[in-house]
Amino acid sequence: MIIVMKRSATDQQIDAVVQWIESLGYKVHLSRGTERTIIGAVGDQRGKENLRLVESLPGVEKTVPILKPYKLASRESKEGNTVIRVKDVQIGGGTFVVMAGPCAVESDEQMMESAYVVKKGGADILRGGAFKPRTSPYSFQGMEEEGLKLLKRAREKSGLPIITEVVNPADVDLVEEYADVFQIGARNIQNFALLKEVGRAKKPVLIKRGMMTTIEELLMSAEYILSSGNSEVILCERGIRTFETATRNTLDISAVPVLKELTHLPVIVDPSHASGNWKYVRPLAKCALAVGADGIMIEVHPDPEKAFSDGKQSLKPEKFYELMEELRLMEKFIMKETVVVQ
Ligand code: PEP
Ligand code: MN
């Protein structure tokens, strides 16, 4: 349930409401907007009749039940959009953020070269997987901690923040030491133990829609992280599995405006895993900008033919530079869709 405070509500009145809600066993999520404070009370539905009595406390304007199953992710629970700050980068703040880099960290040379290219092209965040969730146990599984160390070195050299995947709840602390943003991959989107663990961490989390996950299920996964205490969640549409076989997955571009309507969280698009083919990355990346996404995540490799994973969908440096130029040009002419679709 949402408790909307009066514009005139004092800090003491807000504190009193928070204490009262907590005494009923609910978790409190405070959202101090420019206009007024909204207090989310999340917990067991059974006590909701008692909770409604909060309306009689001073400073409370009204209570509003959140009808959606994803309470904290829902637009109802927050005024405006969530903007996530990663060093100097703002995700969800109106500029189109580009996260780029190789699928996997493969060697010192490959990672330093990738960082150089990504930085030169003007990307905001460097990606690279040290733990790789692979369909086959015989495929390259990632360099693990060694890979994290290379990512750290790449960050030092390029100045770019790092996003990297965590696949195991037991590795969350380790990955947190190195990463600026956690990535939860499509295959782990309903690994609830992992979601709760990153929910307790202190770094933002990008979650990728699973190939068989509905938009509502994706938002429920975000809810696991939010309700565990981490309010910094970024959603990523990376293609879903359909009957179509011409592309690796089918990019569900309509997920972007749908998510923008339903949630205050930033939404980005991954055209590399969606298409599985570098040739389609450029048009789909431009499409993401046009449709109102907050950014993209793309795979770029200094030598895709030699990549240990996802070489087919990775852009060569020259192609990446061309795309970045086009995106920056487009960004000047496209009005950012920040208004919620009614
Ligand atoms: C990746 O980003 O390299 C990856 C494994 O992506 P996904 O989880 O979307 O398949
Ligand atoms: Mn990949």
Coordinates of C-alpha atoms and ligand atoms in Angstrom, one line a residue:
M1 CA 0.0 0.0 0.0
I2 CA 1.1 3.6 -0.7
I3 CA 0.7 6.2 1.9
V4 CA 0.6 9.7 0.4
M5 CA 1.7 12.4 2.8
K6 CA 0.3 15.9 2.7
R7 CA 2.5 18.5 1.1
S8 CA 2.7 20.2 4.5
A9 CA 3.8 17.0 6.3
T10 CA 6.7 17.5 8.7
D11 CA 9.7 15.2 9.1
Q12 CA 8.4 14.2 12.6
Q13 CA 5.0 13.3 11.1
I14 CA 6.7 11.2 8.4
D15 CA 8.9 9.5 11.0
A16 CA 5.8 8.7 13.1
V17 CA 4.1 7.1 10.1
V18 CA 7.2 5.1 9.3
Q19 CA 7.4 3.8 12.8
W20 CA 3.8 2.9 12.9
I21 CA 4.0 0.9 9.6
E22 CA 7.1 -0.9 10.8
S23 CA 5.4 -1.8 14.1
L24 CA 2.8 -3.7 12.0
G25 CA 5.6 -5.8 10.5
Y26 CA 5.7 -4.0 7.1
K27 CA 8.9 -2.9 5.3
V28 CA 9.0 0.8 4.5
H29 CA 10.2 2.3 1.2
L30 CA 10.4 6.1 1.4
S31 CA 10.2 8.2 -1.7
R32 CA 10.8 11.9 -1.2
G33 CA 9.6 13.6 -4.4
T34 CA 9.8 17.2 -5.2
E35 CA 6.1 17.6 -4.5
R36 CA 5.4 15.3 -1.6
T37 CA 6.6 12.2 0.2
I38 CA 5.2 8.8 -0.7
I39 CA 5.7 5.9 1.7
G40 CA 5.4 2.4 0.4
A41 CA 4.4 -0.3 2.9
V42 CA 5.3 -3.7 1.6
G43 CA 4.6 -7.0 3.3
D44 CA 2.1 -9.7 4.0
Q45 CA -1.3 -8.7 2.5
R46 CA -3.1 -10.1 5.6
G47 CA -2.6 -7.1 7.8
K48 CA -3.8 -4.6 5.2
E49 CA -7.0 -3.6 7.1
N50 CA -4.9 -2.5 10.1
L51 CA -2.6 -0.6 7.7
R52 CA -5.4 1.5 6.4
L53 CA -5.8 3.0 9.9
V54 CA -2.7 5.0 9.1
E55 CA -5.0 7.5 7.4
S56 CA -5.9 8.9 10.9
L57 CA -2.3 9.9 11.6
P58 CA -1.3 13.5 11.3
G59 CA 0.2 14.5 8.0
V60 CA -1.3 11.6 6.0
E61 CA -3.4 12.6 3.0
K62 CA -4.6 9.2 1.8
T63 CA -3.7 5.6 1.3
V64 CA -3.7 4.0 -2.1
P65 CA -3.6 0.2 -2.6
I66 CA -1.0 -0.9 -5.2
L67 CA -2.9 -3.2 -7.5
K68 CA 0.1 -4.5 -9.4
P69 CA 1.9 -7.6 -8.0
Y70 CA 5.2 -5.7 -8.4
K71 CA 4.8 -3.1 -5.8
L72 CA 8.1 -1.2 -5.6
A73 CA 8.8 -1.4 -9.3
S74 CA 5.4 0.0 -10.1
R75 CA 5.0 3.6 -11.2
E76 CA 2.3 3.9 -8.5
S77 CA 5.0 3.7 -5.8
K78 CA 7.2 6.5 -7.0
E79 CA 7.0 10.0 -8.4
G80 CA 9.1 10.4 -11.6
N81 CA 11.8 8.1 -13.0
T82 CA 14.6 6.4 -11.2
V83 CA 17.9 7.8 -12.2
I84 CA 20.9 5.6 -11.4
R85 CA 24.3 7.2 -11.0
V86 CA 27.4 5.2 -11.8
K87 CA 30.4 7.5 -11.3
D88 CA 29.6 10.4 -13.8
V89 CA 27.1 8.4 -15.8
Q90 CA 23.3 8.8 -15.2
I91 CA 21.1 6.0 -16.4
G92 CA 17.5 6.9 -16.8
G93 CA 18.3 10.6 -16.6
G94 CA 17.5 11.6 -20.2
T95 CA 20.7 10.9 -22.1
F96 CA 21.2 7.7 -24.1
V97 CA 23.8 5.6 -22.2
V98 CA 26.0 3.1 -24.2
M99 CA 27.5 0.1 -22.4
A100 CA 29.9 -1.7 -24.7
G101 CA 32.6 -4.3 -24.7
P102 CA 33.3 -7.9 -25.4
C103 CA 31.1 -10.8 -24.4
A104 CA 33.8 -12.3 -22.3
V105 CA 37.1 -11.2 -20.8
E106 CA 39.6 -13.3 -22.6
S107 CA 43.1 -11.9 -22.0
D108 CA 44.9 -8.8 -20.8
E109 CA 45.6 -7.7 -24.4
Q110 CA 42.0 -8.3 -25.6
M111 CA 40.5 -6.4 -22.6
M112 CA 42.8 -3.4 -22.8
E113 CA 42.3 -3.1 -26.5
S114 CA 38.5 -3.4 -26.0
A115 CA 38.6 -0.7 -23.3
Y116 CA 40.6 1.6 -25.6
V117 CA 38.1 1.1 -28.5
V118 CA 35.0 1.5 -26.4
K119 CA 36.4 4.7 -24.8
K120 CA 37.5 6.1 -28.1
G121 CA 34.0 5.5 -29.5
G122 CA 32.5 7.4 -26.7
A123 CA 30.7 4.7 -24.7
D124 CA 29.8 5.4 -21.1
I125 CA 30.3 2.0 -19.5
L126 CA 32.6 -0.9 -20.3
R127 CA 31.2 -4.5 -20.3
G128 CA 32.9 -7.9 -20.1
G129 CA 32.0 -11.2 -18.6
A130 CA 34.3 -12.9 -16.2
F131 CA 31.7 -15.6 -15.3
K132 CA 30.0 -16.9 -18.4
P133 CA 26.8 -18.8 -18.3
R134 CA 27.2 -21.1 -21.3
T135 CA 24.7 -23.5 -22.8
S136 CA 27.4 -26.1 -23.2
P137 CA 29.7 -27.2 -20.3
Y138 CA 32.4 -27.6 -22.9
S139 CA 32.3 -23.9 -24.0
F140 CA 34.6 -21.3 -22.4
Q141 CA 33.3 -20.6 -18.9
G142 CA 35.1 -17.3 -18.3
M143 CA 38.3 -16.3 -16.5
E144 CA 36.5 -15.8 -13.2
E145 CA 38.5 -13.8 -10.6
E146 CA 41.5 -13.4 -13.0
G147 CA 39.0 -11.8 -15.4
L148 CA 37.7 -9.5 -12.7
K149 CA 41.2 -8.3 -12.1
L150 CA 41.6 -7.5 -15.8
L151 CA 38.4 -5.6 -15.7
K152 CA 39.7 -3.5 -12.8
R153 CA 42.9 -2.8 -14.8
A154 CA 40.8 -1.8 -17.9
R155 CA 38.8 0.6 -15.7
E156 CA 41.9 2.2 -14.4
K157 CA 43.3 2.6 -17.9
S158 CA 40.1 3.9 -19.5
G159 CA 38.3 5.6 -16.6
L160 CA 35.1 3.8 -17.6
P161 CA 32.9 2.1 -15.1
I162 CA 32.5 -1.6 -15.4
I163 CA 29.5 -3.8 -15.7
T164 CA 30.0 -7.6 -15.3
E165 CA 27.9 -10.6 -14.7
V166 CA 27.4 -12.6 -11.5
V167 CA 26.0 -16.1 -11.8
N168 CA 26.3 -17.5 -8.4
P169 CA 25.0 -16.1 -5.1
A170 CA 28.3 -17.2 -3.4
D171 CA 30.2 -14.9 -5.8
V172 CA 28.2 -11.7 -5.2
D173 CA 30.7 -10.3 -2.6
L174 CA 33.7 -11.0 -4.8
V175 CA 32.1 -9.4 -7.9
E176 CA 31.0 -6.4 -5.9
E177 CA 34.7 -5.7 -5.1
Y178 CA 35.4 -5.2 -8.8
A179 CA 32.2 -4.2 -10.6
D180 CA 30.4 -0.9 -10.7
V181 CA 27.2 -2.5 -11.9
F182 CA 26.2 -6.1 -11.5
Q183 CA 24.7 -7.9 -14.5
I184 CA 22.2 -10.7 -14.0
G185 CA 21.9 -12.6 -17.2
A186 CA 18.8 -13.9 -19.1
R187 CA 19.4 -17.5 -17.8
N188 CA 19.4 -16.4 -14.2
I189 CA 16.5 -14.0 -14.2
Q190 CA 14.4 -16.3 -12.0
N191 CA 17.3 -17.4 -9.8
F192 CA 15.6 -15.9 -6.7
A193 CA 18.5 -16.7 -4.3
L194 CA 20.8 -14.7 -6.6
L195 CA 18.3 -11.8 -6.9
K196 CA 18.0 -11.6 -3.2
E197 CA 21.7 -11.6 -2.7
V198 CA 22.3 -8.7 -5.2
G199 CA 19.4 -7.1 -3.5
R200 CA 21.5 -6.9 -0.3
A201 CA 24.5 -5.5 -2.2
K202 CA 25.3 -1.8 -2.5
K203 CA 25.8 -1.5 -6.3
P204 CA 23.3 -1.1 -9.1
V205 CA 22.0 -4.2 -10.8
L206 CA 21.1 -4.6 -14.5
I207 CA 18.8 -7.5 -15.0
K208 CA 18.2 -9.1 -18.4
R209 CA 14.8 -10.4 -19.5
G210 CA 14.9 -14.1 -19.8
M211 CA 14.2 -15.6 -23.2
M212 CA 10.9 -17.1 -21.9
T213 CA 10.1 -14.3 -19.5
T214 CA 7.0 -12.1 -19.7
I215 CA 7.2 -8.4 -18.9
E216 CA 5.4 -9.0 -15.7
E217 CA 7.8 -11.8 -14.6
L218 CA 10.7 -9.4 -15.4
L219 CA 9.2 -6.8 -13.1
M220 CA 8.6 -9.4 -10.4
S221 CA 12.3 -10.3 -10.6
A222 CA 13.1 -6.6 -10.2
E223 CA 10.8 -6.6 -7.2
Y224 CA 12.9 -9.3 -5.5
I225 CA 15.9 -7.0 -5.7
L226 CA 14.0 -3.9 -4.7
S227 CA 12.3 -5.6 -1.7
S228 CA 15.7 -6.9 -0.5
G229 CA 16.8 -3.3 -0.1
N230 CA 18.6 -2.4 -3.3
S231 CA 16.7 0.4 -5.2
E232 CA 19.0 0.6 -8.1
V233 CA 17.7 -1.8 -10.8
I234 CA 18.1 -1.4 -14.5
L235 CA 15.9 -3.5 -16.9
C236 CA 17.3 -4.9 -20.1
E237 CA 15.3 -6.2 -23.1
R238 CA 17.6 -8.7 -24.9
G239 CA 15.2 -10.6 -27.1
I240 CA 12.9 -13.4 -26.4
R241 CA 12.5 -16.8 -28.0
T242 CA 9.8 -17.0 -30.7
F243 CA 9.1 -19.3 -33.6
E244 CA 11.4 -17.1 -35.7
T245 CA 14.8 -18.6 -36.5
A246 CA 16.3 -16.0 -38.7
T247 CA 17.7 -14.2 -35.7
R248 CA 19.1 -15.6 -32.4
N249 CA 16.1 -14.2 -30.5
T250 CA 13.3 -11.8 -31.4
L251 CA 13.8 -8.2 -30.1
D252 CA 10.6 -7.3 -28.3
I253 CA 11.0 -3.6 -29.0
S254 CA 7.4 -3.0 -27.7
A255 CA 8.7 -4.0 -24.3
V256 CA 10.3 -0.6 -24.0
P257 CA 7.2 1.6 -24.1
V258 CA 5.3 -1.0 -22.1
L259 CA 7.9 -1.0 -19.4
K260 CA 8.1 2.8 -19.4
E261 CA 4.4 2.9 -18.7
L262 CA 4.5 0.3 -15.9
T263 CA 7.7 1.1 -14.1
H264 CA 9.9 4.0 -13.0
L265 CA 13.1 2.0 -13.5
P266 CA 15.4 2.7 -16.4
V267 CA 15.1 0.4 -19.5
I268 CA 17.9 -0.5 -21.9
V269 CA 18.1 -2.7 -25.0
D270 CA 20.7 -5.3 -25.9
P271 CA 20.6 -5.6 -29.7
S272 CA 23.6 -8.0 -29.8
H273 CA 22.0 -10.9 -28.0
A274 CA 18.6 -10.1 -29.4
S275 CA 19.8 -10.6 -33.0
G276 CA 22.9 -12.7 -32.7
N277 CA 24.3 -11.1 -35.8
W278 CA 26.5 -7.9 -35.9
K279 CA 24.8 -6.8 -39.1
Y280 CA 21.5 -6.2 -37.3
V281 CA 23.0 -4.5 -34.3
R282 CA 23.2 -1.1 -35.9
P283 CA 19.6 -0.8 -37.0
L284 CA 18.3 -2.2 -33.8
A285 CA 20.5 0.0 -31.6
K286 CA 19.0 3.1 -33.5
C287 CA 15.6 1.6 -33.0
A288 CA 16.2 1.5 -29.2
L289 CA 17.0 5.2 -29.2
A290 CA 14.0 6.0 -31.2
V291 CA 11.6 4.0 -29.1
G292 CA 12.6 5.8 -25.9
A293 CA 15.1 3.4 -24.2
D294 CA 17.5 4.8 -21.7
G295 CA 20.5 3.2 -23.5
I296 CA 21.9 0.1 -25.0
M297 CA 24.3 -2.7 -24.2
I298 CA 26.3 -3.9 -27.2
E299 CA 29.1 -6.4 -27.8
V300 CA 32.3 -5.0 -29.3
H301 CA 35.5 -7.0 -29.9
P302 CA 38.8 -6.0 -31.4
D303 CA 38.9 -9.2 -33.4
P304 CA 35.4 -10.9 -33.5
E305 CA 36.6 -13.8 -35.6
K306 CA 38.8 -14.9 -32.7
A307 CA 36.4 -14.2 -29.9
F308 CA 35.9 -17.0 -27.4
S309 CA 32.1 -16.3 -27.3
D310 CA 29.5 -14.4 -29.3
G311 CA 32.0 -13.3 -32.0
K312 CA 29.2 -13.5 -34.6
Q313 CA 27.2 -10.7 -33.0
S314 CA 30.2 -8.5 -31.9
L315 CA 30.9 -5.3 -33.7
K316 CA 34.4 -4.6 -35.0
P317 CA 35.9 -1.3 -33.8
E318 CA 35.2 0.5 -37.1
K319 CA 31.6 -0.5 -37.1
F320 CA 31.3 0.5 -33.5
Y321 CA 32.7 4.0 -34.2
E322 CA 30.2 4.4 -37.1
L323 CA 27.3 3.4 -34.9
M324 CA 28.3 5.8 -32.1
E325 CA 28.5 8.7 -34.5
E326 CA 25.1 7.9 -35.9
L327 CA 23.6 7.6 -32.4
R328 CA 25.0 10.9 -31.2
L329 CA 23.6 12.6 -34.3
M330 CA 20.2 11.0 -33.9
E331 CA 20.1 11.8 -30.2
K332 CA 20.1 15.5 -31.1
F333 CA 17.0 15.2 -33.2
I334 CA 14.9 12.7 -31.2
M335 CA 12.9 14.0 -28.3
K336 CA 13.5 11.7 -25.4
E337 CA 10.3 9.8 -24.4
T338 CA 10.2 10.6 -20.8
V339 CA 6.5 11.1 -20.6
V340 CA 4.6 8.1 -19.4
V341 CA 2.3 6.6 -22.0
Q342 CA -1.3 6.9 -20.8
Ligands
PEP1 C1 25.9 -11.6 -22.1 O1 25.6 -10.4 -21.9 O2 27.0 -11.9 -22.6 C2 24.9 -12.6 -21.9 C3 25.3 -13.9 -21.6 O3 23.7 -12.2 -22.2 P1 22.3 -12.9 -21.9 O4 22.2 -13.2 -20.5 O5 21.3 -11.8 -22.4 O6 22.2 -14.1 -22.8
MN2 MN 27.4 -12.5 -24.9

